[in-house]
Short mmCIF file of C-alpha atoms in Angstrom, two decimals:
data_model
loop_
_atom_site.label_atom_id
_atom_site.label_comp_id
_atom_site.label_asym_id
_atom_site.label_seq_id
_atom_site.Cartn_x
_atom_site.Cartn_y
_atom_site.Cartn_z
CA UNK A 1 4.99 -15.73 -20.39
CA UNK A 2 6.15 -19.91 -19.99
CA UNK A 3 9.36 -18.92 -18.20
CA UNK A 4 7.42 -16.99 -15.66
CA UNK A 5 6.25 -18.49 -11.79
CA UNK A 6 4.07 -16.58 -9.28
CA UNK A 7 3.27 -17.28 -6.06
CA UNK A 8 1.37 -16.63 -3.07
CA UNK A 9 2.08 -16.83 0.64
CA UNK A 10 -1.46 -16.39 3.12
CA UNK A 11 -1.39 -12.64 3.41
CA UNK A 12 -3.58 -11.46 -0.11
CA UNK A 13 -3.85 -14.48 -2.10
CA UNK A 14 -7.10 -12.75 -3.52
CA UNK A 15 -4.64 -10.30 -5.36
CA UNK A 16 -2.88 -12.89 -6.11
CA UNK A 17 -4.56 -14.77 -8.73
CA UNK A 18 -6.05 -11.28 -9.78
CA UNK A 19 -2.76 -10.43 -11.07
CA UNK A 20 -2.13 -13.74 -12.56
CA UNK A 21 -5.26 -13.82 -14.18
CA UNK A 22 -4.39 -10.26 -15.73
CA UNK A 23 -1.02 -12.28 -16.79
CA UNK A 24 -2.82 -15.43 -18.26
CA UNK A 25 -0.64 -17.29 -16.07
CA UNK A 26 -1.91 -19.92 -13.31
CA UNK A 27 -0.87 -18.80 -9.48
CA UNK A 28 1.51 -21.94 -8.84
CA UNK A 29 0.49 -23.80 -5.37
CA UNK A 30 2.74 -22.92 -2.09
CA UNK A 31 2.61 -25.44 0.82
CA UNK A 32 3.00 -23.46 4.02
CA UNK A 33 2.80 -26.05 7.64
CA UNK A 34 3.66 -24.98 11.14
CA UNK A 35 5.75 -27.68 12.88
CA UNK A 36 5.10 -28.66 16.27
CA UNK A 37 7.98 -26.20 17.95
CA UNK A 38 5.46 -23.60 16.42
CA UNK A 39 8.27 -23.31 13.46
CA UNK A 40 6.76 -22.63 9.82
CA UNK A 41 7.84 -24.48 6.82
CA UNK A 42 7.26 -23.72 3.21
CA UNK A 43 7.13 -25.31 -0.10
CA UNK A 44 6.98 -23.70 -3.47
CA UNK A 45 4.87 -26.92 -4.96
CA UNK A 46 6.04 -25.85 -8.79
CA UNK A 47 9.35 -25.97 -10.67
CA UNK A 48 11.76 -22.94 -10.17
CA UNK A 49 14.64 -24.02 -12.19
CA UNK A 50 16.41 -20.90 -14.12
CA UNK A 51 12.66 -19.28 -14.13
CA UNK A 52 11.70 -15.77 -13.41
CA UNK A 53 9.91 -16.35 -10.09
CA UNK A 54 7.66 -13.58 -8.36
CA UNK A 55 6.61 -13.75 -4.90
CA UNK A 56 3.56 -12.02 -3.87
CA UNK A 57 3.07 -11.06 -0.29
CA UNK A 58 1.98 -7.88 1.35
CA UNK A 59 3.38 -7.52 4.96
CA UNK A 60 0.01 -6.91 6.86
CA UNK A 61 -1.72 -8.12 9.96
CA UNK A 62 -0.09 -10.23 11.37
CA UNK A 63 2.87 -9.14 9.94
CA UNK A 64 5.73 -11.03 11.35
CA UNK A 65 3.85 -13.89 10.25
CA UNK A 66 3.73 -13.09 6.71
CA UNK A 67 7.27 -11.68 6.71
CA UNK A 68 8.46 -15.10 7.79
CA UNK A 69 6.28 -16.84 5.57
CA UNK A 70 8.17 -14.48 2.66
CA UNK A 71 11.46 -14.76 3.81
CA UNK A 72 11.24 -18.53 3.37
CA UNK A 73 9.28 -18.40 -0.04
CA UNK A 74 12.12 -16.45 -1.11
CA UNK A 75 15.13 -19.30 0.12
CA UNK A 76 13.13 -22.00 -1.22
CA UNK A 77 13.03 -20.17 -4.55
CA UNK A 78 16.76 -19.45 -4.36
CA UNK A 79 17.30 -23.39 -3.03
CA UNK A 80 15.12 -24.33 -6.16
CA UNK A 81 17.79 -22.99 -8.45
CA UNK A 82 15.09 -19.80 -9.68
CA UNK A 83 16.80 -18.08 -12.26
CA UNK A 84 15.39 -14.41 -10.70
CA UNK A 85 13.39 -14.06 -7.43
CA UNK A 86 11.21 -10.43 -7.79
CA UNK A 87 9.57 -9.62 -4.17
CA UNK A 88 5.70 -8.59 -5.47
CA UNK A 89 5.85 -6.44 -1.66
CA UNK A 90 2.26 -3.93 -2.52
CA UNK A 91 2.36 -3.10 0.89
CA UNK A 92 5.68 -2.79 3.12
CA UNK A 93 4.47 -2.11 6.81
CA UNK A 94 8.24 -1.37 8.01
CA UNK A 95 8.76 1.47 6.06
CA UNK A 96 7.09 3.42 8.71
CA UNK A 97 10.27 2.66 10.65
CA UNK A 98 12.42 4.92 7.96
CA UNK A 99 14.10 7.27 11.21
CA UNK A 100 15.75 6.96 14.26
CA UNK A 101 13.55 9.84 15.69
CA UNK A 102 14.60 8.85 19.49
CA UNK A 103 17.40 7.51 21.37
CA UNK A 104 18.22 3.16 21.11
CA UNK A 105 15.34 2.48 18.46
CA UNK A 106 15.94 0.30 15.32
CA UNK A 107 15.52 1.54 11.93
CA UNK A 108 12.70 -1.56 11.15
CA UNK A 109 12.90 -0.38 7.42
CA UNK A 110 16.24 -1.31 6.79
CA UNK A 111 16.32 -4.09 8.58
CA UNK A 112 13.47 -6.08 6.84
CA UNK A 113 15.12 -4.96 3.38
CA UNK A 114 18.61 -6.46 4.45
CA UNK A 115 16.85 -9.71 5.39
CA UNK A 116 14.83 -9.98 2.18
CA UNK A 117 17.71 -9.71 0.15
CA UNK A 118 19.82 -12.27 2.48
CA UNK A 119 17.02 -14.93 2.16
CA UNK A 120 17.35 -14.30 -1.90
CA UNK A 121 15.65 -11.45 -2.92
CA UNK A 122 17.20 -9.97 -6.13
CA UNK A 123 14.69 -7.23 -7.16
CA UNK A 124 11.41 -5.78 -5.36
CA UNK A 125 8.62 -4.55 -6.76
CA UNK A 126 6.59 -2.24 -4.15
CA UNK A 127 3.52 0.12 -3.81
CA UNK A 128 3.86 3.43 -2.30
CA UNK A 129 6.08 2.76 0.10
CA UNK A 130 5.75 5.69 3.56
CA UNK A 131 8.69 7.63 2.27
CA UNK A 132 10.88 8.44 -0.23
CA UNK A 133 14.40 7.34 1.79
CA UNK A 134 12.64 3.66 2.23
CA UNK A 135 13.72 2.92 -1.48
CA UNK A 136 17.13 3.04 -0.54
CA UNK A 137 17.46 0.79 1.57
CA UNK A 138 17.16 -2.05 -0.52
CA UNK A 139 20.81 -3.08 -1.84
CA UNK A 140 19.20 -4.33 -4.96
CA UNK A 141 16.24 -2.87 -8.16
CA UNK A 142 13.22 -1.54 -6.20
CA UNK A 143 10.62 -0.80 -8.96
CA UNK A 144 8.35 1.71 -7.26
CA UNK A 145 4.55 2.19 -7.98
CA UNK A 146 2.14 4.00 -7.05
CA UNK A 147 -2.24 4.12 -7.48
CA UNK A 148 -2.55 8.04 -8.29
CA UNK A 149 -3.84 7.00 -11.28
CA UNK A 150 -6.39 4.55 -10.27
CA UNK A 151 -7.61 7.11 -7.78
CA UNK A 152 -7.72 9.94 -9.99
CA UNK A 153 -9.61 7.79 -12.73
CA UNK A 154 -12.18 7.18 -9.67
CA UNK A 155 -12.51 10.58 -8.71
CA UNK A 156 -12.61 12.33 -12.66
CA UNK A 157 -16.46 10.93 -12.07
CA UNK A 158 -17.76 13.97 -9.81
CA UNK A 159 -17.60 17.51 -10.52
CA UNK A 160 -14.20 18.46 -10.11
CA UNK A 161 -14.40 22.60 -10.91
CA UNK A 162 -14.70 23.35 -6.81
CA UNK A 163 -12.05 20.89 -5.53
CA UNK A 164 -9.46 20.88 -3.60
CA UNK A 165 -6.63 17.79 -2.51
CA UNK A 166 -5.87 18.10 0.96
CA UNK A 167 -2.68 15.79 2.68
CA UNK A 168 -3.04 15.29 6.31
CA UNK A 169 0.77 16.63 6.17
CA UNK A 170 3.77 18.14 4.64
CA UNK A 171 5.26 15.00 4.26
CA UNK A 172 2.45 13.73 1.93
CA UNK A 173 2.37 16.71 0.23
CA UNK A 174 4.24 15.56 -2.35
CA UNK A 175 2.27 12.98 -3.40
CA UNK A 176 -0.85 14.77 -3.04
CA UNK A 177 0.91 17.26 -5.16
CA UNK A 178 1.17 14.77 -8.08
CA UNK A 179 -2.56 13.59 -7.34
CA UNK A 180 -3.54 17.08 -7.69
CA UNK A 181 -2.35 17.81 -11.01
CA UNK A 182 -3.76 14.90 -12.61
CA UNK A 183 -7.54 15.69 -11.34
CA UNK A 184 -6.55 19.48 -12.63
CA UNK A 185 -7.09 20.50 -8.90
CA UNK A 186 -5.22 22.92 -5.99
CA UNK A 187 -2.99 21.34 -2.80
CA UNK A 188 -3.38 22.29 0.43
CA UNK A 189 -2.04 20.57 3.67
CA UNK A 190 -2.46 20.14 7.18
CA UNK A 191 0.47 20.99 9.25
CA UNK A 192 0.78 18.38 11.56
CA UNK A 193 2.65 16.81 15.00
CA UNK A 194 2.81 13.26 15.92
CA UNK A 195 3.05 12.62 20.13
CA UNK A 196 2.59 8.90 19.10
CA UNK A 197 1.74 5.97 16.87
CA UNK A 198 -2.05 6.95 17.44
CA UNK A 199 -2.33 10.73 18.75
CA UNK A 200 -1.19 13.90 16.55
CA UNK A 201 -2.20 17.92 16.58
CA UNK A 202 -2.93 19.06 13.61
CA UNK A 203 -2.91 22.78 14.12
CA UNK A 204 -3.92 24.15 10.53
CA UNK A 205 -4.56 23.86 6.77
CA UNK A 206 -2.35 25.51 4.57
CA UNK A 207 -4.44 26.36 2.00
CA UNK A 208 -7.67 27.10 0.65
CA UNK A 209 -10.74 25.17 1.22
CA UNK A 210 -13.28 27.14 3.23
CA UNK A 211 -16.64 26.34 0.45
CA UNK A 212 -14.19 23.79 -1.37
CA UNK A 213 -14.69 20.06 -2.23
CA UNK A 214 -12.13 18.56 -0.63
CA UNK A 215 -10.10 15.31 -1.07
CA UNK A 216 -8.19 13.71 1.68
CA UNK A 217 -5.56 11.98 0.23
CA UNK A 218 -3.08 9.20 2.38
CA UNK A 219 -1.04 7.17 1.64
CA UNK A 220 -2.39 4.70 4.10
CA UNK A 221 -5.18 4.75 7.12
CA UNK A 222 -4.27 2.81 10.42
CA UNK A 223 -6.07 3.61 12.89
CA UNK A 224 -7.66 6.65 11.64
CA UNK A 225 -6.34 9.64 14.21
CA UNK A 226 -4.91 11.96 11.34
CA UNK A 227 -7.97 11.57 8.72
CA UNK A 228 -10.18 12.12 11.59
CA UNK A 229 -8.21 15.44 13.13
CA UNK A 230 -7.86 16.34 9.99
CA UNK A 231 -11.84 15.94 9.47
CA UNK A 232 -12.12 18.93 12.47
CA UNK A 233 -9.71 21.80 10.91
CA UNK A 234 -11.81 21.30 7.64
CA UNK A 235 -14.96 21.55 9.52
CA UNK A 236 -13.26 24.73 11.14
CA UNK A 237 -12.20 25.82 7.67
CA UNK A 238 -15.52 25.65 6.41
CA UNK A 239 -15.17 22.76 3.57
CA UNK A 240 -18.26 21.87 1.32
CA UNK A 241 -17.80 17.99 1.65
CA UNK A 242 -14.95 16.23 1.82
CA UNK A 243 -14.56 12.37 0.53
CA UNK A 244 -11.08 10.35 2.27
CA UNK A 245 -8.93 8.28 -0.49
CA UNK A 246 -5.52 6.62 0.30
CA UNK A 247 -3.59 3.32 -1.14
CA UNK A 248 -2.75 0.88 1.91
CA UNK A 249 -6.86 0.80 3.71
CA UNK A 250 -5.89 -0.96 6.73
CA UNK A 251 -8.27 0.20 8.49
CA UNK A 252 -6.76 -1.00 12.56
CA UNK A 253 -8.88 -0.81 15.98
CA UNK A 254 -12.55 0.18 14.31
CA UNK A 255 -11.09 3.15 11.96
CA UNK A 256 -13.10 2.20 9.08
CA UNK A 257 -16.29 2.39 11.38
CA UNK A 258 -15.35 5.69 12.97
CA UNK A 259 -14.46 7.13 9.52
CA UNK A 260 -18.08 5.77 8.22
CA UNK A 261 -19.71 7.61 11.05
CA UNK A 262 -18.50 11.04 9.92
CA UNK A 263 -21.53 12.43 8.72
CA UNK A 264 -19.94 14.58 6.45
CA UNK A 265 -17.50 12.11 4.58
CA UNK A 266 -19.39 10.94 1.59
CA UNK A 267 -16.74 9.01 0.30
CA UNK A 268 -13.81 6.30 1.45
CA UNK A 269 -11.67 4.69 -1.26
CA UNK A 270 -8.82 2.80 -0.83
CA UNK A 271 -6.86 0.24 -3.25
CA UNK A 272 -6.65 -3.90 -2.52
CA UNK A 273 -2.91 -3.79 -2.00
CA UNK A 274 -4.00 -5.22 1.58
CA UNK A 275 -6.84 -7.12 2.41
CA UNK A 276 -10.29 -5.38 3.78
CA UNK A 277 -10.10 -6.74 7.61
CA UNK A 278 -12.31 -9.79 7.99
CA UNK A 279 -14.37 -7.76 11.60
CA UNK A 280 -14.70 -4.86 8.93
CA UNK A 281 -16.35 -6.77 6.18
CA UNK A 282 -19.22 -8.02 8.60
CA UNK A 283 -19.31 -4.98 10.50
CA UNK A 284 -21.94 -3.13 7.81
CA UNK A 285 -19.53 0.06 8.05
CA UNK A 286 -18.79 -0.05 4.43
CA UNK A 287 -21.67 1.64 2.40
CA UNK A 288 -18.88 4.71 1.68
CA UNK A 289 -16.16 2.17 1.08
CA UNK A 290 -15.01 1.75 -2.34
CA UNK A 291 -12.37 -0.32 -3.45
CA UNK A 292 -10.22 -0.06 -6.46
CA UNK A 293 -7.97 -2.91 -8.05
CA UNK A 294 -4.42 -2.30 -8.46
CA UNK A 295 -4.26 -5.46 -10.04
CA UNK A 296 -3.30 -4.61 -13.41
CA UNK A 297 -0.76 -2.11 -12.41
CA UNK A 298 0.81 -4.95 -10.83
CA UNK A 299 0.20 -6.91 -13.80
CA UNK A 300 1.40 -5.12 -16.06
CA UNK A 301 5.16 -4.12 -14.29
CA UNK A 302 5.57 -7.85 -13.58
CA UNK A 303 4.94 -8.09 -17.30
CA UNK A 304 7.69 -5.23 -18.11
CA UNK A 305 10.12 -6.33 -15.29
CA UNK A 306 10.04 -10.25 -16.95
CA UNK A 307 10.05 -8.54 -20.51
CA UNK A 308 13.16 -6.51 -19.75
CA UNK A 309 10.84 -3.51 -20.22
CA UNK A 310 10.71 0.08 -18.37
CA UNK A 311 8.48 0.35 -15.31
CA UNK A 312 8.83 4.03 -14.92
CA UNK A 313 7.05 4.19 -18.42
CA UNK A 314 4.04 3.11 -16.94
CA UNK A 315 3.69 7.01 -14.97
CA UNK A 316 4.87 8.59 -18.62
CA UNK A 317 1.56 7.43 -20.36
CA UNK A 318 -0.58 9.10 -17.14
#
């Protein structure tokens, strides 16, 4: 893969190194500096001319800092005459701003997509976007991966004969149903109403969970308010055991601690699309946490994009 160049910002260099290890290519160095006026500067310290350039950068906290890094990396690659620039964005945090559900608010998911394209991105590789319509916000090709195969492979180690997959809301039910098919289990969903970013109400669970081993599946866990609310309904319904799974384990504001302290939660499973918050790593609340790597899937997608092969075929092999 001589004509490929992979760069990373400061958001998740560990994942970038792992992807490069699977590709068998070096992670090219990036110099990110800060000027006296607090502006960022980026220099890609490897040849980009006519090369297939991949920029690996999830949008994680501090999101705005990492977004500007990514925009400057795109601009630097374009100015260095890159043959093609692909943004590898395992987590697109602005995807949650995907609709106008109140007066005079911005649709940030579309705006940031436009910014990335304006900066030079010619293609985007993303993982588990918050909603399907976000795909259409980009005016360049988007390869949209999911982590359902990795999650299913993990849960197949258990006896799944009495298992039900539960989506916290109807919006995520389609993904939960796809995951349920992979492990041969029925699916249920919570009837959720959101009042604020961290305040939700789940009135009931639609589907059979009484006496069942439940796997709660969501796309991301930030503050964990939705999952904690769902746990109350599952207890009321008489679920036998509970495991929690998601693609993006953001675990903001002590969410990992709160979930780990739930006595009936046996396990919390996420992938490494985002780095585990440092304050959580040293807080002693990771005994129940299992982090699965999506680096092999990202590396295979990068390889297929570079070679002009089908990326959707990855899911046909599931």
